[in-house]
Amino acid sequence: MNRRRFALSALGAAASAKAADSIAKKTSSSPAKSERKEWAREHLKGMGNALMPSFAPDFKGLDEEGIRHDVRQSIKHGFTSCTVSAVGANAQERTRMMELVREESQGKIETAVIVGGKADEAILSLAEAAKAGCSHALVTYPASANPQTEDEVYAHFRKVIDSTSMGILLYGSPENSLRRFHPSGIPLSVYDRLADHPSVIGMKLTHPMSAGTAFEICETLSDRLVMGPVNLDLLPVLAKNYKNVQWSGQWIVEAVQSPEKPYAVELMDLASKRQMTQAMKVYWQMQPLIQAIYDLQAPLLLHGSHPWAHMKYQQWCVGGNGGLLPLKAGPYLPVLDGAARQLIRENYKKAGIAPVDRPEEEFLVGKAAYSKGVRGAGLADRPLYAG
């Protein structure tokens, strides 16, 4: 039994053993309630993806039709929300992208953003997102900060959260500067205090999170916040044993499903209803894809990076716009080469999903641009792409 399997078994046993005691304790208390928390319990359900930009061939502006296509595609997938992840875009393009997403969604899908950095920067980003019509935001702690006390961390979050009327998601992801407060690098005591805030609605549990960390977080916070596990290996156990495990989002959900076979949407729906026998049937159908995205992405997240080019390719393989992002290769920013593209397509096929049968050149320039006659020769560059 490998480490991940052992951890999952341990989580299941621990959660089952403590379930009755945990429920008794939490039902005897009065969990924080607010209009925004009630909104989250009603609307923050199912799956939500990460929506990346599409760019013009010269990378000097957005491909607006490509972005609109990806919003429509997100709706076809059955996602209930999408998060604007404006990687490679400047501030003006980021704002325009948020506007495009809200215009195209027309109330069919919620829109979120991710904000971080120093408090004043995060406050400005939240104000722009609220003006663009976003419903909620994930707030991260600045990696460059070096807090000496938990009160310092709490004060930072309160300054940011109190600046907006938007719903706020906390991020369950480690920061080295926060390990002095909790071995995981996640400030759990601070989050415990913030969970009672009327604007704090949920928490995203990062992909490489250990089973033990997920267990402790859910024990502490799941009575007040919507829990959003990204690692779908953890989903069945967490959903069975804790309330408010009903959503997962802000990641490349297209890596594990297609509009025709919306495995992740189905898995979350069944698990949140505790229909575990049916949920596990769906889980095993999609398991090759769950394993593949974990193997690709989890190691990079530990270094604060993502496989951005691979993510765009995965979206394109199941009908998205595709296209390249203006990024430079780095130690933890992998290049999308021929072997990687072939592996992605093979993994879809293992799970019974037929990837799009289109020229690779369509991915390079983006579906919308390709339909207008743009070809690979018209690209100014081919960043993070080989072969």
Coordinates of C-alpha atoms in Angstrom, one line a residue:
M1 CA 0.0 0.0 0.0
N2 CA 1.6 3.3 -1.1
R3 CA 1.6 6.5 1.1
R4 CA -1.5 8.0 -0.5
R5 CA -3.5 4.9 -0.1
F6 CA -2.4 4.4 3.5
A7 CA -3.3 8.1 4.3
L8 CA -6.7 7.7 2.8
S9 CA -7.4 4.5 4.8
A10 CA -6.2 6.3 8.0
L11 CA -8.4 9.3 7.3
G12 CA -11.5 7.0 6.8
A13 CA -10.8 5.1 10.0
A14 CA -10.2 8.3 12.1
A15 CA -13.2 10.1 10.7
S16 CA -15.5 7.2 11.3
A17 CA -14.3 6.7 14.8
K18 CA -14.9 10.4 15.7
A19 CA -18.0 11.0 13.6
A20 CA -20.6 10.5 16.4
D21 CA -18.6 12.6 18.9
S22 CA -18.0 15.4 16.4
I23 CA -21.6 15.6 15.4
A24 CA -22.8 15.7 19.0
K25 CA -20.4 18.6 19.8
K26 CA -21.2 20.6 16.7
T27 CA -25.0 20.3 16.9
S28 CA -24.9 21.5 20.5
S29 CA -23.3 24.7 19.4
S30 CA -24.6 27.5 17.2
P31 CA -22.5 27.8 14.1
A32 CA -22.1 31.3 12.7
K33 CA -24.8 32.3 10.3
S34 CA -25.1 35.1 7.8
E35 CA -26.7 36.1 4.5
R36 CA -23.4 35.3 2.7
K37 CA -22.9 32.0 4.4
E38 CA -26.5 31.0 3.5
W39 CA -25.8 32.1 -0.1
A40 CA -22.8 29.8 -0.2
R41 CA -24.6 26.8 1.1
E42 CA -27.2 27.4 -1.6
H43 CA -25.0 28.4 -4.6
L44 CA -21.5 27.2 -3.9
K45 CA -22.2 23.6 -4.9
G46 CA -20.8 21.2 -7.5
M47 CA -17.7 22.0 -9.4
G48 CA -16.0 25.2 -10.5
N49 CA -13.1 25.5 -12.9
A50 CA -10.2 27.9 -13.4
L51 CA -10.7 30.1 -16.5
M52 CA -7.4 31.2 -18.1
P53 CA -7.0 34.0 -20.7
S54 CA -6.9 33.6 -24.5
F55 CA -4.6 35.9 -26.3
A56 CA -4.3 37.4 -29.8
P57 CA -1.5 36.0 -32.0
D58 CA 0.9 38.8 -31.1
F59 CA 0.1 38.3 -27.3
K60 CA -0.5 42.1 -27.1
G61 CA -4.2 41.8 -26.3
L62 CA -7.0 39.3 -25.4
D63 CA -8.8 37.1 -27.8
E64 CA -12.2 38.0 -26.5
E65 CA -14.1 35.5 -28.5
G66 CA -11.9 32.7 -27.2
I67 CA -12.6 33.8 -23.6
R68 CA -16.4 33.9 -24.3
H69 CA -16.1 30.4 -25.8
D70 CA -14.5 29.1 -22.7
V71 CA -17.3 30.6 -20.5
R72 CA -19.9 28.9 -22.7
Q73 CA -17.9 25.7 -22.5
S74 CA -17.8 25.9 -18.7
I75 CA -21.6 26.1 -18.7
K76 CA -21.8 23.0 -20.9
H77 CA -19.6 21.1 -18.4
G78 CA -22.2 21.7 -15.8
F79 CA -19.9 23.9 -13.6
T80 CA -21.7 26.2 -11.2
S81 CA -18.8 28.7 -10.9
C82 CA -15.6 29.7 -12.7
T83 CA -12.6 31.5 -11.3
V84 CA -10.8 34.1 -13.4
S85 CA -7.2 33.1 -13.4
A86 CA -5.6 35.8 -15.5
V87 CA -2.2 34.3 -15.7
G88 CA 0.0 36.1 -18.2
A89 CA -2.4 39.1 -18.4
N90 CA -1.8 42.6 -17.3
A91 CA -4.1 44.6 -14.9
Q92 CA -6.1 46.1 -17.7
E93 CA -6.6 42.7 -19.4
R94 CA -7.5 41.1 -16.1
T95 CA -10.3 43.6 -15.6
R96 CA -11.6 43.2 -19.1
M97 CA -11.5 39.4 -18.7
M98 CA -13.7 39.7 -15.6
E99 CA -16.1 41.8 -17.6
L100 CA -16.2 39.4 -20.4
V101 CA -16.9 36.4 -18.1
R102 CA -19.8 38.2 -16.4
E103 CA -21.3 39.4 -19.8
E104 CA -21.1 35.9 -21.3
S105 CA -22.3 34.0 -18.2
Q106 CA -25.6 36.0 -18.0
G107 CA -26.3 34.7 -14.5
K108 CA -25.8 31.0 -15.6
I109 CA -22.6 30.6 -13.7
E110 CA -21.0 32.4 -10.7
T111 CA -17.7 34.2 -11.2
A112 CA -14.8 34.3 -8.7
V113 CA -11.3 35.7 -8.5
I114 CA -8.1 35.0 -6.6
V115 CA -6.5 37.9 -4.8
G116 CA -3.2 38.1 -2.8
G117 CA -0.2 40.2 -2.1
K118 CA -0.1 43.0 0.5
A119 CA -3.3 44.1 2.0
D120 CA -3.7 47.3 0.0
E121 CA -3.1 45.4 -3.2
A122 CA -5.7 42.7 -2.3
I123 CA -8.2 45.4 -1.4
L124 CA -7.8 47.1 -4.7
S125 CA -8.2 43.8 -6.6
L126 CA -11.4 43.0 -4.6
A127 CA -12.9 46.4 -5.4
E128 CA -12.2 45.8 -9.2
A129 CA -13.7 42.3 -9.0
A130 CA -16.8 43.5 -7.2
K131 CA -17.3 46.3 -9.8
A132 CA -17.0 43.7 -12.5
G133 CA -19.8 41.6 -10.9
C134 CA -17.9 38.8 -9.3
S135 CA -19.7 37.0 -6.5
H136 CA -16.8 35.7 -4.4
A137 CA -13.1 35.6 -4.0
L138 CA -10.3 33.5 -2.7
V139 CA -7.9 35.5 -0.5
T140 CA -4.3 34.2 -0.1
Y141 CA -1.7 35.2 2.4
P142 CA 1.3 37.1 1.0
A143 CA 4.3 34.7 0.6
S144 CA 6.7 37.5 1.2
A145 CA 5.3 38.3 4.7
N146 CA 7.0 37.1 7.9
P147 CA 4.5 37.4 10.7
Q148 CA 5.6 37.0 14.2
T149 CA 2.2 36.3 15.8
E150 CA -1.1 34.8 14.8
D151 CA -2.7 38.1 15.6
E152 CA -0.7 39.7 12.8
V153 CA -2.0 37.1 10.3
Y154 CA -5.5 37.6 11.6
A155 CA -5.3 41.4 11.3
H156 CA -4.1 41.1 7.7
F157 CA -7.1 38.9 6.7
R158 CA -9.6 41.1 8.6
K159 CA -8.3 44.3 6.8
V160 CA -8.8 42.6 3.5
I161 CA -12.1 40.9 4.2
D162 CA -13.7 43.9 5.9
S163 CA -13.0 46.0 2.8
T164 CA -15.6 44.2 0.6
S165 CA -19.2 42.9 0.6
M166 CA -18.1 39.8 -1.5
G167 CA -18.1 36.3 -0.1
I168 CA -14.6 35.2 0.9
L169 CA -12.9 31.8 0.5
L170 CA -9.8 30.9 2.6
Y171 CA -7.0 28.9 1.0
G172 CA -5.8 25.7 2.6
S173 CA -2.3 25.8 1.2
P174 CA 1.0 25.9 3.1
E175 CA 3.1 29.0 3.5
N176 CA 6.6 28.4 5.0
S177 CA 6.3 31.6 7.1
L178 CA 3.2 30.2 8.8
R179 CA 4.7 26.9 9.9
R180 CA 5.6 28.4 13.3
F181 CA 1.8 28.5 14.0
H182 CA 0.9 25.1 12.6
P183 CA 3.0 22.2 11.2
S184 CA 1.1 22.2 8.0
G185 CA 1.9 25.8 7.1
I186 CA -1.8 26.6 7.2
P187 CA -2.8 29.0 10.1
L188 CA -5.7 26.8 11.4
S189 CA -6.2 28.8 14.6
V190 CA -6.5 32.0 12.6
Y191 CA -8.9 30.4 10.2
D192 CA -10.9 29.1 13.1
R193 CA -11.4 32.7 14.2
L194 CA -12.2 33.9 10.7
A195 CA -14.7 31.2 10.1
D196 CA -17.2 33.1 12.3
H197 CA -16.9 36.2 10.1
P198 CA -20.2 36.8 8.2
S199 CA -18.3 37.2 4.9
V200 CA -16.2 34.1 5.1
I201 CA -18.1 31.4 3.3
G202 CA -15.7 28.6 2.5
M203 CA -12.3 27.1 2.1
K204 CA -10.4 25.5 -0.8
L205 CA -8.2 22.5 0.2
T206 CA -5.2 22.5 -2.0
H207 CA -4.4 19.5 -4.3
P208 CA -1.4 18.0 -2.5
M209 CA -2.9 18.4 1.0
S210 CA -2.3 15.4 3.2
A211 CA -5.2 13.3 4.5
G212 CA -4.3 14.2 8.1
T213 CA -4.4 17.9 7.4
A214 CA -7.7 17.7 5.6
F215 CA -9.1 15.7 8.6
E216 CA -8.0 18.4 11.1
I217 CA -9.3 21.2 8.9
C218 CA -12.7 19.6 8.5
E219 CA -13.0 18.8 12.2
T220 CA -12.4 22.5 13.0
L221 CA -14.2 24.4 10.2
S222 CA -16.7 22.3 8.3
D223 CA -19.6 23.2 10.6
R224 CA -19.3 26.9 9.5
L225 CA -17.7 26.9 6.0
V226 CA -18.2 25.1 2.7
M227 CA -15.3 22.8 2.2
G228 CA -13.7 22.5 -1.2
P229 CA -11.3 19.6 -1.6
V230 CA -9.3 19.6 -4.9
N231 CA -7.9 16.1 -4.4
L232 CA -10.9 13.9 -5.4
D233 CA -9.2 10.9 -3.8
L234 CA -10.2 12.6 -0.5
L235 CA -13.7 13.5 -1.5
P236 CA -15.7 10.4 -0.7
V237 CA -14.4 10.1 2.9
L238 CA -14.7 13.8 3.6
A239 CA -18.2 14.1 2.1
K240 CA -19.4 11.1 4.1
N241 CA -18.2 12.3 7.4
Y242 CA -18.5 16.1 7.3
K243 CA -21.2 18.6 6.5
N244 CA -20.7 21.3 3.9
V245 CA -18.5 19.2 1.6
Q246 CA -20.5 20.1 -1.5
W247 CA -18.2 22.0 -3.8
S248 CA -14.7 21.9 -5.4
G249 CA -13.3 24.5 -7.6
Q250 CA -10.7 27.0 -8.9
W251 CA -8.7 24.3 -10.6
I252 CA -8.5 22.5 -13.9
V253 CA -11.6 20.3 -13.5
E254 CA -11.6 19.7 -17.3
A255 CA -8.7 17.4 -16.6
V256 CA -11.0 14.8 -15.2
Q257 CA -14.2 15.2 -17.3
S258 CA -15.8 16.3 -20.5
P259 CA -19.2 17.9 -21.2
E260 CA -20.5 14.6 -22.5
K261 CA -19.0 12.7 -19.5
P262 CA -19.1 15.1 -16.6
Y263 CA -17.6 12.7 -14.1
A264 CA -16.5 15.3 -11.5
V265 CA -19.9 17.0 -11.5
E266 CA -21.6 13.7 -11.0
L267 CA -19.1 12.5 -8.3
M268 CA -19.6 15.7 -6.2
D269 CA -23.4 15.5 -6.6
L270 CA -23.6 11.9 -5.4
A271 CA -21.0 12.3 -2.6
S272 CA -22.6 15.4 -1.2
K273 CA -25.9 13.5 -1.1
R274 CA -24.0 10.6 0.6
Q275 CA -25.0 8.2 -2.2
M276 CA -21.6 6.6 -1.8
T277 CA -22.2 3.4 -3.7
Q278 CA -23.0 5.3 -6.9
A279 CA -20.4 7.9 -6.2
M280 CA -17.7 5.2 -6.1
K281 CA -18.8 3.8 -9.4
V282 CA -18.2 7.3 -10.9
Y283 CA -14.9 7.6 -9.0
W284 CA -13.5 4.4 -10.5
Q285 CA -14.5 5.5 -14.0
M286 CA -12.5 8.7 -13.7
Q287 CA -9.7 7.4 -11.5
P288 CA -7.1 7.3 -14.3
L289 CA -7.7 11.0 -14.8
I290 CA -7.7 11.8 -11.0
Q291 CA -4.3 10.1 -10.7
A292 CA -2.9 11.8 -13.8
I293 CA -3.7 15.3 -12.8
Y294 CA -2.4 14.6 -9.3
D295 CA 0.9 13.3 -10.7
L296 CA 1.3 16.3 -13.0
Q297 CA 0.1 19.1 -10.7
A298 CA 0.6 18.3 -7.1
P299 CA 4.5 18.4 -7.1
L300 CA 4.4 21.8 -8.8
L301 CA 1.9 23.3 -6.4
L302 CA 4.4 22.7 -3.5
H303 CA 6.7 25.2 -5.3
G304 CA 3.9 27.7 -5.9
S305 CA 3.6 26.9 -9.6
H306 CA 1.1 25.3 -12.0
P307 CA 1.4 23.4 -15.3
W308 CA -0.3 26.2 -17.2
A309 CA 0.4 25.1 -20.8
H310 CA -0.8 21.6 -19.9
M311 CA -4.0 23.0 -18.4
K312 CA -4.8 24.9 -21.5
Y313 CA -4.2 21.8 -23.6
Q314 CA -6.5 19.8 -21.3
Q315 CA -9.3 22.3 -21.7
W316 CA -8.9 22.3 -25.5
C317 CA -9.0 18.4 -25.6
V318 CA -12.5 18.5 -24.2
G319 CA -13.8 21.4 -26.3
G320 CA -12.2 24.5 -24.9
N321 CA -10.5 27.3 -26.9
G322 CA -6.9 26.4 -26.1
G323 CA -4.1 28.7 -27.1
L324 CA -0.8 29.6 -25.5
L325 CA 0.0 31.9 -22.6
P326 CA 2.8 34.5 -22.7
L327 CA 5.0 32.8 -20.0
K328 CA 8.7 32.0 -19.7
A329 CA 9.9 28.5 -18.9
G330 CA 11.2 28.0 -15.4
P331 CA 12.4 25.3 -13.0
Y332 CA 8.8 24.6 -12.0
L333 CA 7.0 25.7 -15.1
P334 CA 7.0 22.7 -17.5
V335 CA 7.0 22.9 -21.2
L336 CA 4.2 21.2 -23.1
D337 CA 6.0 18.8 -25.4
G338 CA 4.8 16.1 -27.7
A339 CA 5.1 13.3 -25.1
A340 CA 3.0 15.3 -22.6
R341 CA 0.3 16.0 -25.2
Q342 CA 0.1 12.3 -26.1
L343 CA -0.1 11.2 -22.4
I344 CA -2.9 13.7 -21.8
R345 CA -4.9 12.3 -24.7
E346 CA -4.2 8.7 -23.7
N347 CA -5.4 9.3 -20.2
Y348 CA -8.7 10.7 -21.4
K349 CA -9.2 7.6 -23.6
K350 CA -8.5 5.3 -20.5
A351 CA -11.4 7.0 -18.8
G352 CA -13.7 6.6 -21.8
I353 CA -13.5 10.2 -23.0
A354 CA -12.7 10.9 -26.7
P355 CA -10.5 14.0 -26.9
V356 CA -11.2 16.4 -29.8
D357 CA -10.1 15.3 -33.2
R358 CA -8.7 18.6 -34.5
P359 CA -5.4 19.7 -35.8
E360 CA -2.8 20.5 -33.1
E361 CA -2.5 23.9 -34.8
E362 CA -5.9 24.8 -33.6
F363 CA -4.7 24.4 -30.0
L364 CA -1.7 26.6 -30.8
V365 CA -3.7 29.6 -31.9
G366 CA -6.9 28.9 -30.2
K367 CA -10.2 27.6 -31.5
A368 CA -11.8 31.0 -32.1
A369 CA -8.7 32.4 -34.0
Y370 CA -8.3 29.2 -36.0
S371 CA -11.9 29.5 -37.3
K372 CA -10.9 33.0 -38.5
G373 CA -8.0 31.7 -40.5
V374 CA -5.1 32.3 -38.0
R375 CA -2.4 29.6 -38.2
G376 CA 0.7 28.8 -36.3
A377 CA 2.9 30.8 -38.6
G378 CA 1.1 33.9 -37.4
L379 CA 2.1 33.5 -33.8
A380 CA 4.7 35.9 -32.4
D381 CA 6.1 33.1 -30.2
R382 CA 5.4 29.6 -28.9
P383 CA 5.9 30.0 -25.2
L384 CA 6.0 26.7 -23.1
Y385 CA 5.4 24.7 -26.2
A386 CA 7.7 22.2 -28.0
G387 CA 7.3 20.0 -31.0

